[in-house]
GROMACS .gro file of C-alpha atoms in nm:
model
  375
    1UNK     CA    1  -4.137   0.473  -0.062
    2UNK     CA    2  -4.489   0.449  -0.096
    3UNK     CA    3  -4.574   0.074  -0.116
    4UNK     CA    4  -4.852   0.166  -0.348
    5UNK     CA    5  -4.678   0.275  -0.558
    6UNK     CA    6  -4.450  -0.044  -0.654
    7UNK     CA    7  -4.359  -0.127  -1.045
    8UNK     CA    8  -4.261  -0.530  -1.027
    9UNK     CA    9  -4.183  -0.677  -1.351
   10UNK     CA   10  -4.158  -1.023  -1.380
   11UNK     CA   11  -3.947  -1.217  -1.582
   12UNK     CA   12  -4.074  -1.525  -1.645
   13UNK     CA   13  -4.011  -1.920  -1.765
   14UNK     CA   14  -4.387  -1.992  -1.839
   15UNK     CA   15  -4.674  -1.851  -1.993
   16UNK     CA   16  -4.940  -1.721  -1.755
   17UNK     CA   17  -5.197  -1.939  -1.864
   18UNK     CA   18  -4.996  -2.290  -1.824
   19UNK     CA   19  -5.041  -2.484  -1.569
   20UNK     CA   20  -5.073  -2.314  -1.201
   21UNK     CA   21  -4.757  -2.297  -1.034
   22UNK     CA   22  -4.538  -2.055  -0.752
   23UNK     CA   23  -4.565  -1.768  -1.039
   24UNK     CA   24  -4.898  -1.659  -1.028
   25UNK     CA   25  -4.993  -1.824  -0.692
   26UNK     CA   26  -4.702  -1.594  -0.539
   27UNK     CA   27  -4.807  -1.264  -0.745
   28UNK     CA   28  -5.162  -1.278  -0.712
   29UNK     CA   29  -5.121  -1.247  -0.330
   30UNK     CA   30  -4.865  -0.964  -0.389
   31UNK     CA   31  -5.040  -0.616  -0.264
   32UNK     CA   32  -5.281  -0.502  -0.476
   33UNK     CA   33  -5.169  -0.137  -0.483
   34UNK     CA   34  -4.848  -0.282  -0.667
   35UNK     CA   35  -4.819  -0.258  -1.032
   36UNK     CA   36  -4.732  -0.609  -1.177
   37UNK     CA   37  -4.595  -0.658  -1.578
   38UNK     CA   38  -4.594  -1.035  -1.632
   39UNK     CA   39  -4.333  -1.146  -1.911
   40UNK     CA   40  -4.377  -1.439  -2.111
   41UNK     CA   41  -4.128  -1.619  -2.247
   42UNK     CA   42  -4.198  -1.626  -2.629
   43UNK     CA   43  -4.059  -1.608  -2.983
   44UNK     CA   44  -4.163  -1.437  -3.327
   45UNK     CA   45  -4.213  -1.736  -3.435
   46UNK     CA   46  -4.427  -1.882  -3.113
   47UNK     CA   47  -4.629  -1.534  -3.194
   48UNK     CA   48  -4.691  -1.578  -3.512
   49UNK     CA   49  -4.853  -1.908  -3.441
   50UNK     CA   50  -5.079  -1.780  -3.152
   51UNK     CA   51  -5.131  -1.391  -3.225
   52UNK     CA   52  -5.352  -1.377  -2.942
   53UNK     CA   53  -5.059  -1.303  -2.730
   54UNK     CA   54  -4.919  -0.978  -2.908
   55UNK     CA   55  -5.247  -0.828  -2.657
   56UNK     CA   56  -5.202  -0.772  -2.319
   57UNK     CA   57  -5.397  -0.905  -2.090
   58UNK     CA   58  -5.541  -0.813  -1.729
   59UNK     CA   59  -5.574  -0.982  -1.455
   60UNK     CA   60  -5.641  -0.738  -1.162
   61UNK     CA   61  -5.313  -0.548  -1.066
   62UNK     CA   62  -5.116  -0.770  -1.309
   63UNK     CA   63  -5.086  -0.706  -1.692
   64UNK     CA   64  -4.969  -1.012  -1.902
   65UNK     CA   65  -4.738  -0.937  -2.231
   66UNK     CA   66  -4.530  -1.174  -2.429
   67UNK     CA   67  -4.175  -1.107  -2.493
   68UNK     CA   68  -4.103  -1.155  -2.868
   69UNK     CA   69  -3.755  -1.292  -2.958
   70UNK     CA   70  -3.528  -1.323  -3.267
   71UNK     CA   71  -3.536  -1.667  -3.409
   72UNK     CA   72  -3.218  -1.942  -3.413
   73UNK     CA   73  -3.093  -1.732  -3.056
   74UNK     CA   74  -3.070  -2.096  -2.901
   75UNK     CA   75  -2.849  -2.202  -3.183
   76UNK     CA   76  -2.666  -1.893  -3.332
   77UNK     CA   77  -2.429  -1.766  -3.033
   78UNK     CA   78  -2.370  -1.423  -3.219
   79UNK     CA   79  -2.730  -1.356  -3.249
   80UNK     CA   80  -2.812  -1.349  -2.817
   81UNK     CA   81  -2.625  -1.030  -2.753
   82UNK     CA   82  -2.826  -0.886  -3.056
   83UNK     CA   83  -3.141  -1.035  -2.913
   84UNK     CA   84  -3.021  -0.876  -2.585
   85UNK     CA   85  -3.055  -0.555  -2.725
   86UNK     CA   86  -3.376  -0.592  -2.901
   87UNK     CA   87  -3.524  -0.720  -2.593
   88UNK     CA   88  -3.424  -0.411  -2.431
   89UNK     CA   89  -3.559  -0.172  -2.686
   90UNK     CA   90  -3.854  -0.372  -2.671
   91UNK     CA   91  -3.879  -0.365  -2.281
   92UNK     CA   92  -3.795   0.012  -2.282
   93UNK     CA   93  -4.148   0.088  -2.504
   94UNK     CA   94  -4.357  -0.127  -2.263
   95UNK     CA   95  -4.230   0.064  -1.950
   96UNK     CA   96  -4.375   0.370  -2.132
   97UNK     CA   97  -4.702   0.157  -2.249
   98UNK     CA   98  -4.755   0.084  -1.887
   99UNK     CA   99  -4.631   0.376  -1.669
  100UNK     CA  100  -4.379   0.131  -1.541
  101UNK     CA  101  -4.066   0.362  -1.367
  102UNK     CA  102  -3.769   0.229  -1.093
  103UNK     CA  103  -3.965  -0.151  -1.121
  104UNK     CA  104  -3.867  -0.415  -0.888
  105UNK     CA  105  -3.746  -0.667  -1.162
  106UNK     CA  106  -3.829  -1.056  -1.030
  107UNK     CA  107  -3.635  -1.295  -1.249
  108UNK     CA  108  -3.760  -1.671  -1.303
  109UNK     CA  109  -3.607  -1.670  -1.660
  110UNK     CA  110  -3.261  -1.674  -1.712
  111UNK     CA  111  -3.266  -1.533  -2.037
  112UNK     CA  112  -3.348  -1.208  -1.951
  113UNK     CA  113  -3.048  -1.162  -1.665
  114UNK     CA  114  -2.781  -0.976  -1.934
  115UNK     CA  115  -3.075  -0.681  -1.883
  116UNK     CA  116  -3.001  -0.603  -1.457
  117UNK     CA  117  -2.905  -0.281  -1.434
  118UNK     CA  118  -3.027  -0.177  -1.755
  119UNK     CA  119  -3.354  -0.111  -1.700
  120UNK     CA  120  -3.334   0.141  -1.450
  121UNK     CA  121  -3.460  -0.088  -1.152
  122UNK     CA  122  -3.449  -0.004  -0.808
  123UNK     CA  123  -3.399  -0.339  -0.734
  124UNK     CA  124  -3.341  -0.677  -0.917
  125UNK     CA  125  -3.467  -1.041  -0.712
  126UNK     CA  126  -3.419  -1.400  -0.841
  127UNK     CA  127  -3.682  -1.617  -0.728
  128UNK     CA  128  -3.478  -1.981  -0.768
  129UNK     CA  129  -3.738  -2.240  -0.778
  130UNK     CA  130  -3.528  -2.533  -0.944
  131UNK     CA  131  -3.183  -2.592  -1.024
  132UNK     CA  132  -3.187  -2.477  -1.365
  133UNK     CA  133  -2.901  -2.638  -1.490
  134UNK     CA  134  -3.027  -2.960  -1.406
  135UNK     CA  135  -3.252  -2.996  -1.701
  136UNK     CA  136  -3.208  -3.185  -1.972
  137UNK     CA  137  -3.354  -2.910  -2.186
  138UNK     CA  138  -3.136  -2.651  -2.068
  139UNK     CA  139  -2.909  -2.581  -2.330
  140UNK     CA  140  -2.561  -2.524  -2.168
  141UNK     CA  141  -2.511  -2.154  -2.299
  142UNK     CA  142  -2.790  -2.087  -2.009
  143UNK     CA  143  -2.527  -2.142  -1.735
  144UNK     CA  144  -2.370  -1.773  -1.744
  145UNK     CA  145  -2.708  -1.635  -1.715
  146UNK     CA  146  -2.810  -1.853  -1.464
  147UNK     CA  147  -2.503  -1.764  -1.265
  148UNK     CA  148  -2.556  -1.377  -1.366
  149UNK     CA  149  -2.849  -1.431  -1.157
  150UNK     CA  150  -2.714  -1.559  -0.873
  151UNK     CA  151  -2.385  -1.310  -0.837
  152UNK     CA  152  -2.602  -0.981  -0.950
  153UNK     CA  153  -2.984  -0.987  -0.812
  154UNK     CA  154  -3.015  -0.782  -0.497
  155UNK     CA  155  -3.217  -1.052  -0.350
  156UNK     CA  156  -3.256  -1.455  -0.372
  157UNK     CA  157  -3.513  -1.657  -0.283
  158UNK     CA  158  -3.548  -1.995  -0.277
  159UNK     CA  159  -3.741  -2.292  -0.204
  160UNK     CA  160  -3.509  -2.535  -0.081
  161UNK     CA  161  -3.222  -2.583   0.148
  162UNK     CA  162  -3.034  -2.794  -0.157
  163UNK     CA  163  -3.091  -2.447  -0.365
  164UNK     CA  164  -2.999  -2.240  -0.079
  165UNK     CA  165  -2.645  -2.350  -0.071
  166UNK     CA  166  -2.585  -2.352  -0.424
  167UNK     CA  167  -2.674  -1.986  -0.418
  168UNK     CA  168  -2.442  -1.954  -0.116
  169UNK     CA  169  -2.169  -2.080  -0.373
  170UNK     CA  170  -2.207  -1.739  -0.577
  171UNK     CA  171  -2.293  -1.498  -0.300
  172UNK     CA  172  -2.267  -1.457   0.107
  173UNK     CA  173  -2.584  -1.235   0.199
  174UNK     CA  174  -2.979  -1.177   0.108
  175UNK     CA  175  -3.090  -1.551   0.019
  176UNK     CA  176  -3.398  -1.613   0.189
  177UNK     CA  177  -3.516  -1.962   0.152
  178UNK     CA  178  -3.909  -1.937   0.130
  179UNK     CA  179  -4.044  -2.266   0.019
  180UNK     CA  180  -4.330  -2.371  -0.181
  181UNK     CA  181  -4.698  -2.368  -0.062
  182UNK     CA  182  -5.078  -2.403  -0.116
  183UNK     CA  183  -5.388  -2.252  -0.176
  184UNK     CA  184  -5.557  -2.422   0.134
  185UNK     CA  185  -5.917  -2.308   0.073
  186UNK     CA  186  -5.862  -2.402  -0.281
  187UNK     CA  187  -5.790  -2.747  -0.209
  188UNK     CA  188  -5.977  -2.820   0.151
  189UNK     CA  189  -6.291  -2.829  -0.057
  190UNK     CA  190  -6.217  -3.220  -0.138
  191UNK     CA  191  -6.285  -3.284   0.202
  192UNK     CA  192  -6.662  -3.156   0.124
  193UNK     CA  193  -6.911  -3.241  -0.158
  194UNK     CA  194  -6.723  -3.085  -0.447
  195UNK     CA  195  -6.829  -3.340  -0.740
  196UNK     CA  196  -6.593  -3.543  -0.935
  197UNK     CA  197  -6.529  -3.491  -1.287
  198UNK     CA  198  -6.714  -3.656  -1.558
  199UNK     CA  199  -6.404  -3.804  -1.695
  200UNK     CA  200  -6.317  -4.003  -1.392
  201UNK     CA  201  -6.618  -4.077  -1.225
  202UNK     CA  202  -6.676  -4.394  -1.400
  203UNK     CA  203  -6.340  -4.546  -1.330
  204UNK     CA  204  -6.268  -4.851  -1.110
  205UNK     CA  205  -6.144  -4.785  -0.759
  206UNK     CA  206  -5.920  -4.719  -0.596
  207UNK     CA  207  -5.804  -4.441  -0.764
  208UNK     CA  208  -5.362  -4.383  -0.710
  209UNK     CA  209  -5.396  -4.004  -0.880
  210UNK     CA  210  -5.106  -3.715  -0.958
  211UNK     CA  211  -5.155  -3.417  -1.071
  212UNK     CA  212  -4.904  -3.202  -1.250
  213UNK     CA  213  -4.692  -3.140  -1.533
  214UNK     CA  214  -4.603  -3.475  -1.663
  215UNK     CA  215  -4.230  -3.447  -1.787
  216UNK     CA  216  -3.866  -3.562  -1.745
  217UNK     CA  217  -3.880  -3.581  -1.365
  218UNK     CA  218  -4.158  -3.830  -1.377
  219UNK     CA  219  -4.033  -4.174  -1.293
  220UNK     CA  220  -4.208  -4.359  -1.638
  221UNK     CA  221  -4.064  -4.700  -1.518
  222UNK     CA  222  -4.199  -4.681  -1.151
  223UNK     CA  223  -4.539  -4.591  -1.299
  224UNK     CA  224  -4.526  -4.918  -1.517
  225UNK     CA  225  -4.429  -5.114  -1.250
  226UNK     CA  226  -4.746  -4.945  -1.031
  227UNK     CA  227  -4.939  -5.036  -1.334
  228UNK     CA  228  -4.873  -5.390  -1.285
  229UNK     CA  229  -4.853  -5.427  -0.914
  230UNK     CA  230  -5.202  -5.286  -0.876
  231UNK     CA  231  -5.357  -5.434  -1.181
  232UNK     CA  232  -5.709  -5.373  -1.006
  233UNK     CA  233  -5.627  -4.995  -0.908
  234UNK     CA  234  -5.694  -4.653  -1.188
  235UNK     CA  235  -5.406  -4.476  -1.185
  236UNK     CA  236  -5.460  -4.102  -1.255
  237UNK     CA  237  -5.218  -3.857  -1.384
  238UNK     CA  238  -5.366  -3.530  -1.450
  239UNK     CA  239  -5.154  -3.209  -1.621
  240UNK     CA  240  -5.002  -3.172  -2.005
  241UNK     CA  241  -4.777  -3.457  -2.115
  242UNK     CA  242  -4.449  -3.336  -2.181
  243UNK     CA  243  -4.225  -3.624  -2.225
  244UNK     CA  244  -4.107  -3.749  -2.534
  245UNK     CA  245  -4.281  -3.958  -2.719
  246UNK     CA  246  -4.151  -4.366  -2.618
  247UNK     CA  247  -4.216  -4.211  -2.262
  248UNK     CA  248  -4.621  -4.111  -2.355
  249UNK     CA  249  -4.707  -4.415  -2.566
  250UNK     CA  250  -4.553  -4.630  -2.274
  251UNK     CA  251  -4.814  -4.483  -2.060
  252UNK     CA  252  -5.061  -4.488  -2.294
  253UNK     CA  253  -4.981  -4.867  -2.339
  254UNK     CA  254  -5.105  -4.925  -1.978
  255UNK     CA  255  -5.459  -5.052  -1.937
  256UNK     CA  256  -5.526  -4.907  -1.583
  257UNK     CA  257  -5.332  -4.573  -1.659
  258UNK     CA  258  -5.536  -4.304  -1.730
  259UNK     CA  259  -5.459  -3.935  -1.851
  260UNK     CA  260  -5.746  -3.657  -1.826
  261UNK     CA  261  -5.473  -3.413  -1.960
  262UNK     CA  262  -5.428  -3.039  -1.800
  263UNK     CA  263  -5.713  -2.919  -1.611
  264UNK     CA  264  -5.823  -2.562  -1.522
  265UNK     CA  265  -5.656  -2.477  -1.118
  266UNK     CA  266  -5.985  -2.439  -1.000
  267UNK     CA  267  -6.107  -2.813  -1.123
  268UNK     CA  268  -5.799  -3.015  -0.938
  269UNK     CA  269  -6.030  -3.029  -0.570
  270UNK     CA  270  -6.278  -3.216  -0.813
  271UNK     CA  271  -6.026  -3.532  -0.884
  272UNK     CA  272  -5.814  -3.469  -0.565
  273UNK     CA  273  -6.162  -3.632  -0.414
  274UNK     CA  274  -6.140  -3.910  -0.626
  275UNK     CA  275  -5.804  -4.021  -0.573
  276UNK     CA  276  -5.782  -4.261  -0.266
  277UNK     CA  277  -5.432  -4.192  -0.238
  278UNK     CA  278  -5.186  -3.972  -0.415
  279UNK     CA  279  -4.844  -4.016  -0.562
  280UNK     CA  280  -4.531  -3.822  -0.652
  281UNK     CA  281  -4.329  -4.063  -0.849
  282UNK     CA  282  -4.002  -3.858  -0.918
  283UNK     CA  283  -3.685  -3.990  -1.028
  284UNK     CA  284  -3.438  -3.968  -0.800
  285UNK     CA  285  -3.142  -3.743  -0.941
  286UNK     CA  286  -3.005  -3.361  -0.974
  287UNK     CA  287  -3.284  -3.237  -1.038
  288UNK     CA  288  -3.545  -3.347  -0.796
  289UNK     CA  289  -3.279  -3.329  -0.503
  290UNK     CA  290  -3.354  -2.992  -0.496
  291UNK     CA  291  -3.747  -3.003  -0.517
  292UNK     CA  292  -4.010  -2.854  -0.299
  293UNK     CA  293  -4.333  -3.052  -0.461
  294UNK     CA  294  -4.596  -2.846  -0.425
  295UNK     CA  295  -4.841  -3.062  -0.489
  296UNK     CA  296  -4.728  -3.243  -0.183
  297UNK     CA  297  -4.925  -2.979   0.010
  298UNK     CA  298  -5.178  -2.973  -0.197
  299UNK     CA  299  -5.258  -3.334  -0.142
  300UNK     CA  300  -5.253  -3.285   0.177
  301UNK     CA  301  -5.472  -2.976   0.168
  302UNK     CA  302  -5.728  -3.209   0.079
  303UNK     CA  303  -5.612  -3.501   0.338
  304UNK     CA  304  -5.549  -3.765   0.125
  305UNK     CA  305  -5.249  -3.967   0.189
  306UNK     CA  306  -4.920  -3.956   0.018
  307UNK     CA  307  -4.679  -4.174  -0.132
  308UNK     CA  308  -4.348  -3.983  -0.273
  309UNK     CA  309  -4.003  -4.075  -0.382
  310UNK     CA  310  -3.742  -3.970  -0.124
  311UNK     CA  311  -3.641  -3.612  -0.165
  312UNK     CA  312  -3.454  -3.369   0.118
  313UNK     CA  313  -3.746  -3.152   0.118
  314UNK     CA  314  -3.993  -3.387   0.200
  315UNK     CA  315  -3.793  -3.579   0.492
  316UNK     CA  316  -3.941  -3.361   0.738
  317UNK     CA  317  -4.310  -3.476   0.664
  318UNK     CA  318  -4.201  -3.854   0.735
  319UNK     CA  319  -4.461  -3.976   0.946
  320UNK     CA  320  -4.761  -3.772   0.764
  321UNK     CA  321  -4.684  -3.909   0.481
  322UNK     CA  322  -4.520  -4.237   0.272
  323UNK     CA  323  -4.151  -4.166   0.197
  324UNK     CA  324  -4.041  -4.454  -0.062
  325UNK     CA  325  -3.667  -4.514  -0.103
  326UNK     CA  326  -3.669  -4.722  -0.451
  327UNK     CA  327  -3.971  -4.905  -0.660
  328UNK     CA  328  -4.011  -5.155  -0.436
  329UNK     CA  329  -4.058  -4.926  -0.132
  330UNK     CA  330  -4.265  -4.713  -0.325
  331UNK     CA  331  -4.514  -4.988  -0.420
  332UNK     CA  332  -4.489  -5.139  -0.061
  333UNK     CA  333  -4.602  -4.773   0.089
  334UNK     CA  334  -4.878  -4.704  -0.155
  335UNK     CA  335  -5.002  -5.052  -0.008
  336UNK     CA  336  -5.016  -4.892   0.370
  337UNK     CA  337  -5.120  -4.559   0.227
  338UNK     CA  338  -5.429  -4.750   0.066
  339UNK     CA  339  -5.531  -4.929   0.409
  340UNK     CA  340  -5.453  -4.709   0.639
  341UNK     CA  341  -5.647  -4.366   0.769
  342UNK     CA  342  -5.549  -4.021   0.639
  343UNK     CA  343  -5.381  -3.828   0.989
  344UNK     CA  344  -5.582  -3.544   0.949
  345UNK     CA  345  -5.505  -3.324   1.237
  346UNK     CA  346  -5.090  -3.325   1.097
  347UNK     CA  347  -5.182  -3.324   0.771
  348UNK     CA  348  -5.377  -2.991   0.876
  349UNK     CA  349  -5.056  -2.900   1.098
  350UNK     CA  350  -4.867  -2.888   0.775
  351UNK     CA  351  -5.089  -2.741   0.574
  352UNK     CA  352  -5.167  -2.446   0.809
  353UNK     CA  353  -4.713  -2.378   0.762
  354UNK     CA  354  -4.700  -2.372   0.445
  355UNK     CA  355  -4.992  -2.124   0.284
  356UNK     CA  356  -4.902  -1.971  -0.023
  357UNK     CA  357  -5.086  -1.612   0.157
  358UNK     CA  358  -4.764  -1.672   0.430
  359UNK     CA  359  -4.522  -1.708   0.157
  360UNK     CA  360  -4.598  -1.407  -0.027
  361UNK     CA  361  -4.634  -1.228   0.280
  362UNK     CA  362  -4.269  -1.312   0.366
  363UNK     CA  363  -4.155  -1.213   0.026
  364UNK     CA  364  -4.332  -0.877  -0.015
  365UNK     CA  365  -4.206  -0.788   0.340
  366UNK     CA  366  -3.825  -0.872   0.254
  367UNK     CA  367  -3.883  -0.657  -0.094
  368UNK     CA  368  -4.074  -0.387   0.049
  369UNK     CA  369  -3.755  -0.333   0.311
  370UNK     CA  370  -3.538  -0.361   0.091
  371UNK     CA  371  -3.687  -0.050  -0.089
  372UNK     CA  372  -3.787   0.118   0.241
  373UNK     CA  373  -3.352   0.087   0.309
  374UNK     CA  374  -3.225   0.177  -0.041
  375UNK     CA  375  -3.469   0.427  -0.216
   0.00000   0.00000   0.00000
């Protein structure tokens, strides 16, 4: 097989231009010979609302299109099979649009899992970055796709160790645990003289600062309590506020708590620089047992010290950075992470083991033989 020569189509839970996450860091580091169709997740009615997304769009090797889907398919049961086949029909007319034949399908949305072996694909991959099922959002009629997945994809990946024994639950071969990682140019440059963004330059320090999506992992209580405990301190979170709305105006309630909203990728060195220390306030529960943060390595990409809730995947790091066990802990650690000096030579260490360039390197190379072996 000629590796330049490679159809991937990706399946995806978010739209391309959300916020920045393993999706397009991952596939913008894939070869560039390779032929990428990047599937939103969308609706007629999501469509009809922003029309802009009925055009493709380019972005080097990788063309963007929006899936459109029958309405009421989360509610009406006997409509998802139809929707099924729609999709299909739909899918079939973009593989002619875009000279896509034999693709590499590489499934983040569930959803679309009823379509493997379908489509005509060499090969079908799930990259598992969360466990699905753990959301609150997740309406429970996801769980047989989610478990199609698992049982039928050539290939898993995941990105942590909790993730890669669930998927040992449905399967005994080809997971390949390949965690999260970081643009490290991107984010070294808040070490240097990158400026700080208008919106937080004028704010008292020292700056406690997140970045990310703010939603139902985000520990609302522990921030209130940070809030009061450093009454003197800005506290930062930057990314689109997704939590309901008691959650939003309770941080919107708080005098020192400050939200810049989502940010372009390229901006986030500006207010990692500001921030004298950085937080990942998770709750503790299904969900974020199974995390991989990455914008753990992203803070320290940028060598600012960390204070996180306990979380398997971060245990290893104890000793670079603050590993909080409750509230109390957590507020206690962002003390010491305040006073004392960023380790900058194993922050680097870390860093340097977990670029997103090493992660897509180990990815292509596990797709690229599984081709090479099975035509």
């Amino acid at each position: 097989m000629d590796a330049s020569r490679t159809d991937i189509v990706c399946f995806s839970d978010i739209f391309w231009d959300f916020v920045w996450q393993r999706h397009q860091s991952l596939l913008t580091r894939f070869p560039e010979g390779w032929n990428i169709l990047f599937v939103e997740p969308t609706s007629l009615v999501v469509l009809l609302k922003e029309p802009r997304r009925l055009l493709a769009r380019k972005h080097g090797n990788i063309t963007v299109i929006s899936s459109p889907a029958l309405p009421l398919t989360d509610k009406v049961s006997i409509l998802r099979p139809v929707n099924d086949i729609f999709i299909w029909c739909w899918l079939k007319a973009m593989f002619l649009k875009h000279n896509i034949t034999r693709p590499v399908l590489l499934y983040y949305a569930p959803r679309f899992s009823s379509l493997i072996g379908r489509l005509g694909e060499r090969l079908a991959t799930y990259d598992c970055a969360d466990d699905r099922m753990a959301f609150s959002r997740e309406p429970h009629w996801m769980g047989p796709y989610v478990e199609n997945l698992f049982k039928k994809s050539g290939i898993v990946f995941v990105t942590s160790e909790s993730l890669r024994k669930k998927a040992l639950g449905y399967r005994s071969d080809n997971v390949h645990l390949i965690g999260n990682g970081v643009d490290a140019g991107l984010f070294e440059k808040a070490w240097g003289d990158v400026p700080v963004p208008d919106d937080i330059k004028w704010l008292k320090k020292p700056i406690i600062g997140y970045f990310g999506v703010i939603d139902e992992w985000m520990d609302i209580d522990l921030i209130v309590r940070m809030a009061s405990a450093y009454p003197e301190a800005s506290i930062v979170l930057v990314g689109p506020a997704l939590i309901g709305p008691e959650g939003l105006q309770k941080l919107k309630s708080l005098p020192n708590v400050y939200l810049p909203g989502q940010k372009p990728h390229d901006a986030l060195p500006g207010y990692l620089k500001a921030f004298d220390v950085c937080i990942i306030p998770f709750r503790i529960n299904e969900l974020t047992k199974s995390v991989n943060p990455v914008k753990l390595y992203e803070y320290l990409a940028g060598g600012k010290n960390v204070v996180t809730i306990t979380m398997a995947e971060v245990e290893k790091y104890d000793g670079t950075i603050y590993i909080a066990r409750d509230h109390d802990d957590f507020i206690r650690k962002t003390a010491d992470a305040l006073r004392n000096k960023p380790d900058a030579d194993r922050m680097k260490a870390v860093v340097s083991e977990n670029t997103w360039d090493s992660k897509a390197k180990a990815m292509v190379e596990i797709i690229q033989r599984s081709i090479d072996t099975h035509g």
